[in-house]
Short mmCIF file of C-alpha atoms in Angstrom, two decimals:
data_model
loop_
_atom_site.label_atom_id
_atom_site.label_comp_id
_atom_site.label_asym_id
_atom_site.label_seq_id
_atom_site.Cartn_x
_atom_site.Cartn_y
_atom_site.Cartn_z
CA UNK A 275 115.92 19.12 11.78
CA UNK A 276 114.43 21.92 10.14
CA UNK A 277 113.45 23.10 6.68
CA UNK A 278 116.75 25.29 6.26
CA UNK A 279 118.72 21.97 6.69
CA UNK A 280 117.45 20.17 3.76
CA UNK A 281 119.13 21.96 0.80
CA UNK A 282 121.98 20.71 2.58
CA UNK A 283 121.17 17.18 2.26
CA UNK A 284 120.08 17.42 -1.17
CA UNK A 285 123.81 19.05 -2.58
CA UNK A 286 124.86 15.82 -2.26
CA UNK A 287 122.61 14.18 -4.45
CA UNK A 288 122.88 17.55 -7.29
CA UNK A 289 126.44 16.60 -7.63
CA UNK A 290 126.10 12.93 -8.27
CA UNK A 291 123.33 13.48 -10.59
CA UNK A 292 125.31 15.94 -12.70
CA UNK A 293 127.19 13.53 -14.59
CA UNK A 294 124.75 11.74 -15.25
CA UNK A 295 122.31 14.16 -16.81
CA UNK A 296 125.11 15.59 -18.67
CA UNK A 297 126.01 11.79 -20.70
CA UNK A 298 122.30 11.57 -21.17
CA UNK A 299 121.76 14.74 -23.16
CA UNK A 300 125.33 13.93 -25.43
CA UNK A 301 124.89 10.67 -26.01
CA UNK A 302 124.82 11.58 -30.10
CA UNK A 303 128.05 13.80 -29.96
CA UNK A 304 130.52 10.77 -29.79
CA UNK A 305 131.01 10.13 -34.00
CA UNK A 306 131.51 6.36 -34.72
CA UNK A 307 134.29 4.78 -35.03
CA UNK A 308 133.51 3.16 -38.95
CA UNK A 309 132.84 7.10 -40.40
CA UNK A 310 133.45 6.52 -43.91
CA UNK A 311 134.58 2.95 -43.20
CA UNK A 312 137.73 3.97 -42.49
CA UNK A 313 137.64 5.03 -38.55
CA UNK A 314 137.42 8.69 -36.94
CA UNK A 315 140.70 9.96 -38.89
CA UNK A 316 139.76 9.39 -41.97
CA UNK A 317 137.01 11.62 -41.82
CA UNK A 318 137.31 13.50 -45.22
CA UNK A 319 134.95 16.84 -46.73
CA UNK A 320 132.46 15.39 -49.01
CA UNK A 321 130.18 17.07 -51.80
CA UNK A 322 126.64 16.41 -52.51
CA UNK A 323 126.62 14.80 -56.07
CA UNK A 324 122.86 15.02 -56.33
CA UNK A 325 120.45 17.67 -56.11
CA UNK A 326 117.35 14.93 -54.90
CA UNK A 327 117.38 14.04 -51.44
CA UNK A 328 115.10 11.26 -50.10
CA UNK A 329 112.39 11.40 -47.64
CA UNK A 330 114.56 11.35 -44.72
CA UNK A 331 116.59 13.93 -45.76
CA UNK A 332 119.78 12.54 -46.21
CA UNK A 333 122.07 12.88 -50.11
CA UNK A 334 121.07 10.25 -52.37
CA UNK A 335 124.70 9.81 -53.61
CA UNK A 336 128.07 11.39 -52.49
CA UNK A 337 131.84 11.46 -52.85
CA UNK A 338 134.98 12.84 -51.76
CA UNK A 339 136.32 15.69 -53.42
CA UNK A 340 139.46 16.09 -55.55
CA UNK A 341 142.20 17.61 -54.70
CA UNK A 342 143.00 21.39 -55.36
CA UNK A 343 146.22 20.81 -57.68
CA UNK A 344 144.54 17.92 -59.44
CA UNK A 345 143.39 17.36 -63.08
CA UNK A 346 140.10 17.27 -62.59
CA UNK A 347 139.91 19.89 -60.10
CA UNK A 348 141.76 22.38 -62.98
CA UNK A 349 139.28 20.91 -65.75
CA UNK A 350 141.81 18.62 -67.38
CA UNK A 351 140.05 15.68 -69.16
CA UNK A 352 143.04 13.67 -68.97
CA UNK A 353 146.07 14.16 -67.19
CA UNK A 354 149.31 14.94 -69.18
CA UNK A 355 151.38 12.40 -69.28
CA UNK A 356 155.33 13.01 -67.89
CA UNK A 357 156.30 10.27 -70.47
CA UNK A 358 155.00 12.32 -73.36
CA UNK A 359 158.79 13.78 -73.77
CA UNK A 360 159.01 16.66 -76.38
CA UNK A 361 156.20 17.86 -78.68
CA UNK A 362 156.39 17.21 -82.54
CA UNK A 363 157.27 20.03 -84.95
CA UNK A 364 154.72 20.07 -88.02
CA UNK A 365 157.09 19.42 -91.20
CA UNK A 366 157.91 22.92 -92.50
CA UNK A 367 157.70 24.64 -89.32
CA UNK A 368 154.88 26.79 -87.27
CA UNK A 369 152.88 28.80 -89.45
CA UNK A 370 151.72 31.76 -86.85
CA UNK A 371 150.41 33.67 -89.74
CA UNK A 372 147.96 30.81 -90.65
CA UNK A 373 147.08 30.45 -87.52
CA UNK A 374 146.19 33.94 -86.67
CA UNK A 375 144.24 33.84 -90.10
CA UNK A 376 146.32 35.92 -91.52
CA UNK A 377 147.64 35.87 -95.41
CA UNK A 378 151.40 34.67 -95.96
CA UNK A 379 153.68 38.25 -95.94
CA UNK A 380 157.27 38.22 -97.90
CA UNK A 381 159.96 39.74 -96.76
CA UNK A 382 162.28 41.96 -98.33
CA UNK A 383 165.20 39.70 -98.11
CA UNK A 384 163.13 36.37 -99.95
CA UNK A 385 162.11 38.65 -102.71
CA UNK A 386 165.49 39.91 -103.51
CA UNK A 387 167.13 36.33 -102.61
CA UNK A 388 164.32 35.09 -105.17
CA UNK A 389 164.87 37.49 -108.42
CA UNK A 390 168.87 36.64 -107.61
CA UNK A 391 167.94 33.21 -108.35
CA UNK A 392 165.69 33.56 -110.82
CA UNK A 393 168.77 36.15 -112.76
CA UNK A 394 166.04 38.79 -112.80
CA UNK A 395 167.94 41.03 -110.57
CA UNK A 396 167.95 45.00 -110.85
CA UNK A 397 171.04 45.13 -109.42
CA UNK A 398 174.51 43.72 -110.68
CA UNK A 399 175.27 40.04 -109.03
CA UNK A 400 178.98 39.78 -108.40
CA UNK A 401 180.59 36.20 -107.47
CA UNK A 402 183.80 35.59 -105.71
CA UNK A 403 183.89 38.87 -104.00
CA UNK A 404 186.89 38.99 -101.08
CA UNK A 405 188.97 37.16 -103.66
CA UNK A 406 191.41 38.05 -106.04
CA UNK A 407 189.29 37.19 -109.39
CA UNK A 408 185.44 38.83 -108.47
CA UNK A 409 183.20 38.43 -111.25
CA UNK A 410 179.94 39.92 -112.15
CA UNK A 411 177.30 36.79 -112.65
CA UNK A 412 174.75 37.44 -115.65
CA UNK A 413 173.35 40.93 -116.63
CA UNK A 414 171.64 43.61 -114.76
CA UNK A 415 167.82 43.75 -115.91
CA UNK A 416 167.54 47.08 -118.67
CA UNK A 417 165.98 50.13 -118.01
CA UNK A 418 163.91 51.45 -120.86
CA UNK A 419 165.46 54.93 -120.89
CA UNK A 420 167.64 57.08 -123.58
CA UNK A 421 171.44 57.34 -123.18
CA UNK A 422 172.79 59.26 -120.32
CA UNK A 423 174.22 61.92 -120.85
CA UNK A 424 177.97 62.73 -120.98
CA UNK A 425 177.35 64.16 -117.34
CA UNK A 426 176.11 60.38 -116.91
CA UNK A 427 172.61 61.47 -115.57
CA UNK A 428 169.93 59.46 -116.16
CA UNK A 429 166.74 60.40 -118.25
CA UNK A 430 163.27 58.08 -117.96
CA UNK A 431 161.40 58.65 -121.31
CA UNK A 432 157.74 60.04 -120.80
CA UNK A 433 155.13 58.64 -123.01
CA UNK A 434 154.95 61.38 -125.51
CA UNK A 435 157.85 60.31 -126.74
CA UNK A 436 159.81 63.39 -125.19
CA UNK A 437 163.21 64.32 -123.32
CA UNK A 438 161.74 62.80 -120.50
CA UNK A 439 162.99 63.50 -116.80
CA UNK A 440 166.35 63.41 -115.01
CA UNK A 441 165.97 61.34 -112.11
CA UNK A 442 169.34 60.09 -111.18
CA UNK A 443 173.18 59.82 -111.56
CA UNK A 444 174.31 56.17 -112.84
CA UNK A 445 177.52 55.53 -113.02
CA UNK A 446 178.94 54.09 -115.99
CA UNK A 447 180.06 50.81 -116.03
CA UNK A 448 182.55 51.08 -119.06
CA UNK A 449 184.23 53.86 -117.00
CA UNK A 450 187.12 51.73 -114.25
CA UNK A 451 186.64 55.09 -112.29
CA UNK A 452 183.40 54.92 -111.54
CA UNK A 453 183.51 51.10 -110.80
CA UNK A 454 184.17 50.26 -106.70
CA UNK A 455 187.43 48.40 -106.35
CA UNK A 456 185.35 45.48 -104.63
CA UNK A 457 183.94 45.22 -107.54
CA UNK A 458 187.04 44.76 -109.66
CA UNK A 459 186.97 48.45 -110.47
CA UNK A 460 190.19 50.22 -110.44
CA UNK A 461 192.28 50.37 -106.81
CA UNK A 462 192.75 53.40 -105.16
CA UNK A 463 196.17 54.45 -106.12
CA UNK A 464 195.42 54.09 -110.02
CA UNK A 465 192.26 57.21 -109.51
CA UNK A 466 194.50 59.33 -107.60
CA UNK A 467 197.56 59.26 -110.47
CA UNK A 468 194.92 59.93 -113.01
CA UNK A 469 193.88 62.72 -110.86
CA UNK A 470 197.03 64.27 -111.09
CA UNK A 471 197.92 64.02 -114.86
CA UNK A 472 194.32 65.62 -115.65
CA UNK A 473 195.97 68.38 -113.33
CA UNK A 474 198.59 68.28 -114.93
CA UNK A 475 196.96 68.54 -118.40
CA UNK A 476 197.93 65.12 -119.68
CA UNK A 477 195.90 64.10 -122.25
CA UNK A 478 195.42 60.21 -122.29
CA UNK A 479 192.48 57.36 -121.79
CA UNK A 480 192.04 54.21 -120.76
CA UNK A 481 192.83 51.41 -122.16
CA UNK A 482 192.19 47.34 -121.57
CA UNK A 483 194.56 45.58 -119.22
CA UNK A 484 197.47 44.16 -121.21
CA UNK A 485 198.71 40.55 -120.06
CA UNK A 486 200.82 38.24 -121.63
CA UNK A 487 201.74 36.21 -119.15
CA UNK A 488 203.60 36.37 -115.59
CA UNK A 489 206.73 38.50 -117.01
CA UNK A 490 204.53 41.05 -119.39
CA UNK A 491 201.98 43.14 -119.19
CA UNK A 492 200.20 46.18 -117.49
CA UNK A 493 197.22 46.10 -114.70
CA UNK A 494 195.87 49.49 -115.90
CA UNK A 495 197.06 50.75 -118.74
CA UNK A 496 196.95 54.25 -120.15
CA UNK A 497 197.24 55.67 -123.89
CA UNK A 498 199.33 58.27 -123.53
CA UNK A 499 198.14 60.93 -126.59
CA UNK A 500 199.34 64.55 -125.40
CA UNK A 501 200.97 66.87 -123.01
CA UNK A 502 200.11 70.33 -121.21
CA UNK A 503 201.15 73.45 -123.69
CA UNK A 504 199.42 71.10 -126.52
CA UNK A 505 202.40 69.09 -126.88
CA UNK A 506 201.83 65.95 -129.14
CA UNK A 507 202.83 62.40 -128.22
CA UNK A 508 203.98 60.70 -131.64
CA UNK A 509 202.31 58.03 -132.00
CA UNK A 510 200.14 57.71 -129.12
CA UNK A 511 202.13 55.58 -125.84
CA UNK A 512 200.98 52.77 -123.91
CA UNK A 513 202.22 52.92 -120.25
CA UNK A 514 201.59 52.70 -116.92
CA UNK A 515 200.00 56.12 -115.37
CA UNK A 516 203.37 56.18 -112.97
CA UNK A 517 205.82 56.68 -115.25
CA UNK A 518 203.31 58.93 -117.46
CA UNK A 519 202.81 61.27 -114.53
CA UNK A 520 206.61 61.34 -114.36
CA UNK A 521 207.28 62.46 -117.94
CA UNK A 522 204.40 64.69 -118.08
CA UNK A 523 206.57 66.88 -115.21
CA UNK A 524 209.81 66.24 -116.19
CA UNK A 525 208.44 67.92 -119.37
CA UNK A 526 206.61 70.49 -117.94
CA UNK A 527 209.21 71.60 -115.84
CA UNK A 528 212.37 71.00 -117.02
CA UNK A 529 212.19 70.60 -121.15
CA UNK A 530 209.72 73.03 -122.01
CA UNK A 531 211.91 75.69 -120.00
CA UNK A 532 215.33 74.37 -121.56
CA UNK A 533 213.72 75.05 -124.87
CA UNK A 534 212.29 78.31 -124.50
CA UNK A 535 215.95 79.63 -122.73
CA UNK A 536 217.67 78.31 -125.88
CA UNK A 537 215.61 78.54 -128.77
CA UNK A 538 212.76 80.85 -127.54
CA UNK A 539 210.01 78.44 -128.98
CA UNK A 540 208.31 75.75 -126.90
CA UNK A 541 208.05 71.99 -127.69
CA UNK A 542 205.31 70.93 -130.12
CA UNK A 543 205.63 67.27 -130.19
CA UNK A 544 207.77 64.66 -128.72
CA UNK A 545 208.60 61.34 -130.77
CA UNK A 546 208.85 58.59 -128.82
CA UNK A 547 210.37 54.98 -129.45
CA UNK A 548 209.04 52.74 -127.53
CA UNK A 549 206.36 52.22 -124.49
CA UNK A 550 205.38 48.95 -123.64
CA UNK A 551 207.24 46.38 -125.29
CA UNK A 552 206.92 42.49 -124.10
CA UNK A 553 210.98 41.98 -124.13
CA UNK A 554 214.07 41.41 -122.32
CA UNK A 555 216.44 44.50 -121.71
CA UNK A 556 218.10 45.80 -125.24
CA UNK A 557 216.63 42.55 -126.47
CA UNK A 558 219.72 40.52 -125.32
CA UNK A 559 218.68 36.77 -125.20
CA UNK A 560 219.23 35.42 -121.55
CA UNK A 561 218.61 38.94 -120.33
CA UNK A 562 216.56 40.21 -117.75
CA UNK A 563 213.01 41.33 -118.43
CA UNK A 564 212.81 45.55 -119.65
CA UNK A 565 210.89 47.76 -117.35
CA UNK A 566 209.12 48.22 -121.20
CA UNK A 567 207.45 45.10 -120.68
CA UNK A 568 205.72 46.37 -117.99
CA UNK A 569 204.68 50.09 -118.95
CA UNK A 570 207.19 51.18 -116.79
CA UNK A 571 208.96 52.84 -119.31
CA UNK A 572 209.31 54.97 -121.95
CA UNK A 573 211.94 56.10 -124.77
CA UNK A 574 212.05 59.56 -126.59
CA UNK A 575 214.20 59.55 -130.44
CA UNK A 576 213.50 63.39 -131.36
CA UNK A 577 211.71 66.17 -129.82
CA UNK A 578 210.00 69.20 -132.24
CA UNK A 579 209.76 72.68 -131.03
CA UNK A 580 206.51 74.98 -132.04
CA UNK A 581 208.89 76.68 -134.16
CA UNK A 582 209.55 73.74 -136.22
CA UNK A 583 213.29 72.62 -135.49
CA UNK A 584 213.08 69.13 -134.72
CA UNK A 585 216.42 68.20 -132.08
CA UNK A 586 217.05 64.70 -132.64
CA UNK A 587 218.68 62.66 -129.89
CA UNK A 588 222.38 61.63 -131.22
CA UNK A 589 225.81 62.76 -130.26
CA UNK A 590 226.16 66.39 -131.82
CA UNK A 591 229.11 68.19 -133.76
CA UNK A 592 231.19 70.80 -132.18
CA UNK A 593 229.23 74.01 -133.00
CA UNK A 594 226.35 72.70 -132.34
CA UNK A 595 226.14 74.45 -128.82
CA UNK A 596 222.42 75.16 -128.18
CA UNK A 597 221.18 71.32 -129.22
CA UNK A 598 224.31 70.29 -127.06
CA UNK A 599 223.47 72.31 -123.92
CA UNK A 600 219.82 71.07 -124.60
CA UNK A 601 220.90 67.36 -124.16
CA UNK A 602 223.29 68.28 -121.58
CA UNK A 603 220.22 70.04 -119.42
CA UNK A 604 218.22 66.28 -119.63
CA UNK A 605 220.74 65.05 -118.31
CA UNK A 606 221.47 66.66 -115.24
CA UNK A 607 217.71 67.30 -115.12
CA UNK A 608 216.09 63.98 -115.85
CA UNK A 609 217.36 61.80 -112.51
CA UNK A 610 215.19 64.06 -110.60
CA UNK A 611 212.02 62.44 -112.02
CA UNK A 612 213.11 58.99 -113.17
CA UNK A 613 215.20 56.49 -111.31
CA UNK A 614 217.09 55.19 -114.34
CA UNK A 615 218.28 57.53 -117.59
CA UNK A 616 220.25 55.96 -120.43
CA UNK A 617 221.18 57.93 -123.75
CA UNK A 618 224.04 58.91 -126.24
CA UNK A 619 227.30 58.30 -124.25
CA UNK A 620 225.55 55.47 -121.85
CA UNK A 621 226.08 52.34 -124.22
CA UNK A 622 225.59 51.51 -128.03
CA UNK A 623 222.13 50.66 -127.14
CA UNK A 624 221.01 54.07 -126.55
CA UNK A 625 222.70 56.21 -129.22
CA UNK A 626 219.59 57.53 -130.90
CA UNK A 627 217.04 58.08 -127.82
CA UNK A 628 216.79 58.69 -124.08
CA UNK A 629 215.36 55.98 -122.12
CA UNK A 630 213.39 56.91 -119.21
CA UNK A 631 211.81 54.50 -116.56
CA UNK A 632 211.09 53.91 -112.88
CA UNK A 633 212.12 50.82 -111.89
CA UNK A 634 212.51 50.00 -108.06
CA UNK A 635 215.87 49.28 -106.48
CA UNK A 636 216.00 47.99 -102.88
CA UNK A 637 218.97 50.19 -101.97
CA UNK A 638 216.68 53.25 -103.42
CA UNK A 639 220.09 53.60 -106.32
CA UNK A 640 218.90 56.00 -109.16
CA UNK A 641 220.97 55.21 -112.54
CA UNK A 642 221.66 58.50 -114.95
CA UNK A 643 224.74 57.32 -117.23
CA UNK A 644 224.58 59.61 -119.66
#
């Protein structure tokens, strides 16, 4: 056998002595079964707790780490418990202000709410407002400061005692047309009449609501005083502005023309009767309530023309033709402007005067017996 024969023979061996060599040099490789006492799968990552390390090298102390969603991994001291339920409110609420260190602010609202309270308002408090009986609750704080002016301006005194400045228009309490109707000022309806009998030239003012209980008495009341031309009410009326915005026409269109086609002179005062009058109708007992007992009405005795002749209303004598045609023109005239017209001829009631008023009838009926 030669020498090229022996690597042959030794193959053998190489491949029996591979294993073996190879378990020698791994022996350490294979991790114990008691790692961390608990066998190979509980091997867990563990941090060095101490910096000092002994002479063999190995930690002086270690644990395992927490975990990542933990308490102590987030820097918690102590865990939160679930059971804690919800968190108390401090007694009188958060104060953010305070705890920003910032002073305590008021608000608009809690300063006006307070001078309210305190009845130092600027402004005029009103109570019961939305019902039918509003109020105005104490005084409105004064304003040292002359009197307006009749323009109703307002002027602020300067310190020398002078003129002062005009600063603003204030309306005028005292005046039911300047006051808002949800304020218990006067509705609507009642400013636009008085609109029209200043148009109109009527002269009249305002005058405290008359009430005397459920069957007398007039919301808003006017004093009637004078007519357009400078016609004279004698003595002054007290009606409602309806039925003296129906007058003032009826005069203004019908009697003042009657008067100047017959006589050539216009009227210079009218007499009247009666206005408002707290009674039942021609004072009967038992009888229903006059349309005088609301305003609503309004009777004329004798009417006086510029020239002086004074027409009185009665029945007239046969040659009396111009006073007769005179009455006979208010009567066809009259019904235009009033719904009921009573005078000489009508009953024994109404022998000296006209009656004029505006009562409402459901079927819309006017009533002119004269």
């Amino acid at each position: 056998m030669g020498i090229a024969s022996v690597p042959r023979l030794l193959r053998p061996l190489g491949l029996l002595a591979l294993p073996f060599l190879l378990s020698t040099c791994s022996g350490g490789m294979i991790p114990p079964d008691d790692i961390d006492g608990a066998g190979v799968g509980a091997i867990q990552p563990v941090r060095e707790t101490a910096v000092a390390r002994t002479a063999d090298a190995r930690p002086a102390e270690s644990q395992p780490l927490p975990r990542i969603d933990s308490d102590e991994a987030m820097g918690i001291g102590e865990p939160v418990q679930a059971s804690m339920g919800v968190l108390a409110v401090p007694e009188g609420g958060v104060n953010m202000d305070e705890g920003l260190g910032v002073g305590r602010v008021q608000g608009l609202a809690e300063a006006e709410a307070e001078e309210i309270a305190e009845g130092g308002a600027t402004q005029v408090v009103v109570d019961g407002i939305g019902t039918d009986t509003p109020r105005q609750v104490g005084e409105p704080v004064s304003i040292p400061m002359t009197e307006a002016g009749s323009e109703g301006y307002l002027r602020v005194p300067d310190k020398a005692g002078g003129g002062g400045e005009q600063v603003a228009f204030i309306p005028r309490l005292s005046d039911p047309m300047q006051v808002p109707e949800g304020m218990g000022g006067m509705p609507a309806s009642e400013k636009a009449c008085r609109q029209r009998l200043r148009q109109l030239g009527v002269v009249f003012r305002d005058v405290p609501r008359i009430a005397r209980g459920k069957s007398c008495g007039i919301d808003w009341p006017v004093e009637l005083s004078g007519l357009s031309g400078g016609i004279r009410i004698k003595p002054a009326a007290q009606v409602n502005c309806q039925i003296t915005e129906a007058f003032a026409r009826w005069v203004k269109q019908e009697l003042v023309p009657a008067t100047r086609l017959r006589y050539l002179s216009g009227v210079g005062a009218i007499h009247q009767m009666s206005s408002y009058s707290c009674r039942t109708m021609n004072s009967r007992r038992g009888a229903a309530m006059s349309e005088h007992a609301r305003g609503n009405a309004i009777d004329v005795g004798k009417i006086v023309l510029k020239n002086g002749k004074a027409i009185a209303i009665e029945p007239k004598g046969f040659f009396a033709f111009r006073e007769k045609g005179l009455l006979k023109s208010v009567r066809g005239d009259s019904c235009k402007y009033f719904s009921t017209v009573l005078g000489p001829g009508s009953d024994r009631y109404h022998k000296d005067h006209f009656h004029f008023d505006l009562r409402v009838r459901k079927s819309g009926y006017r009533h002119c017996s004269l």
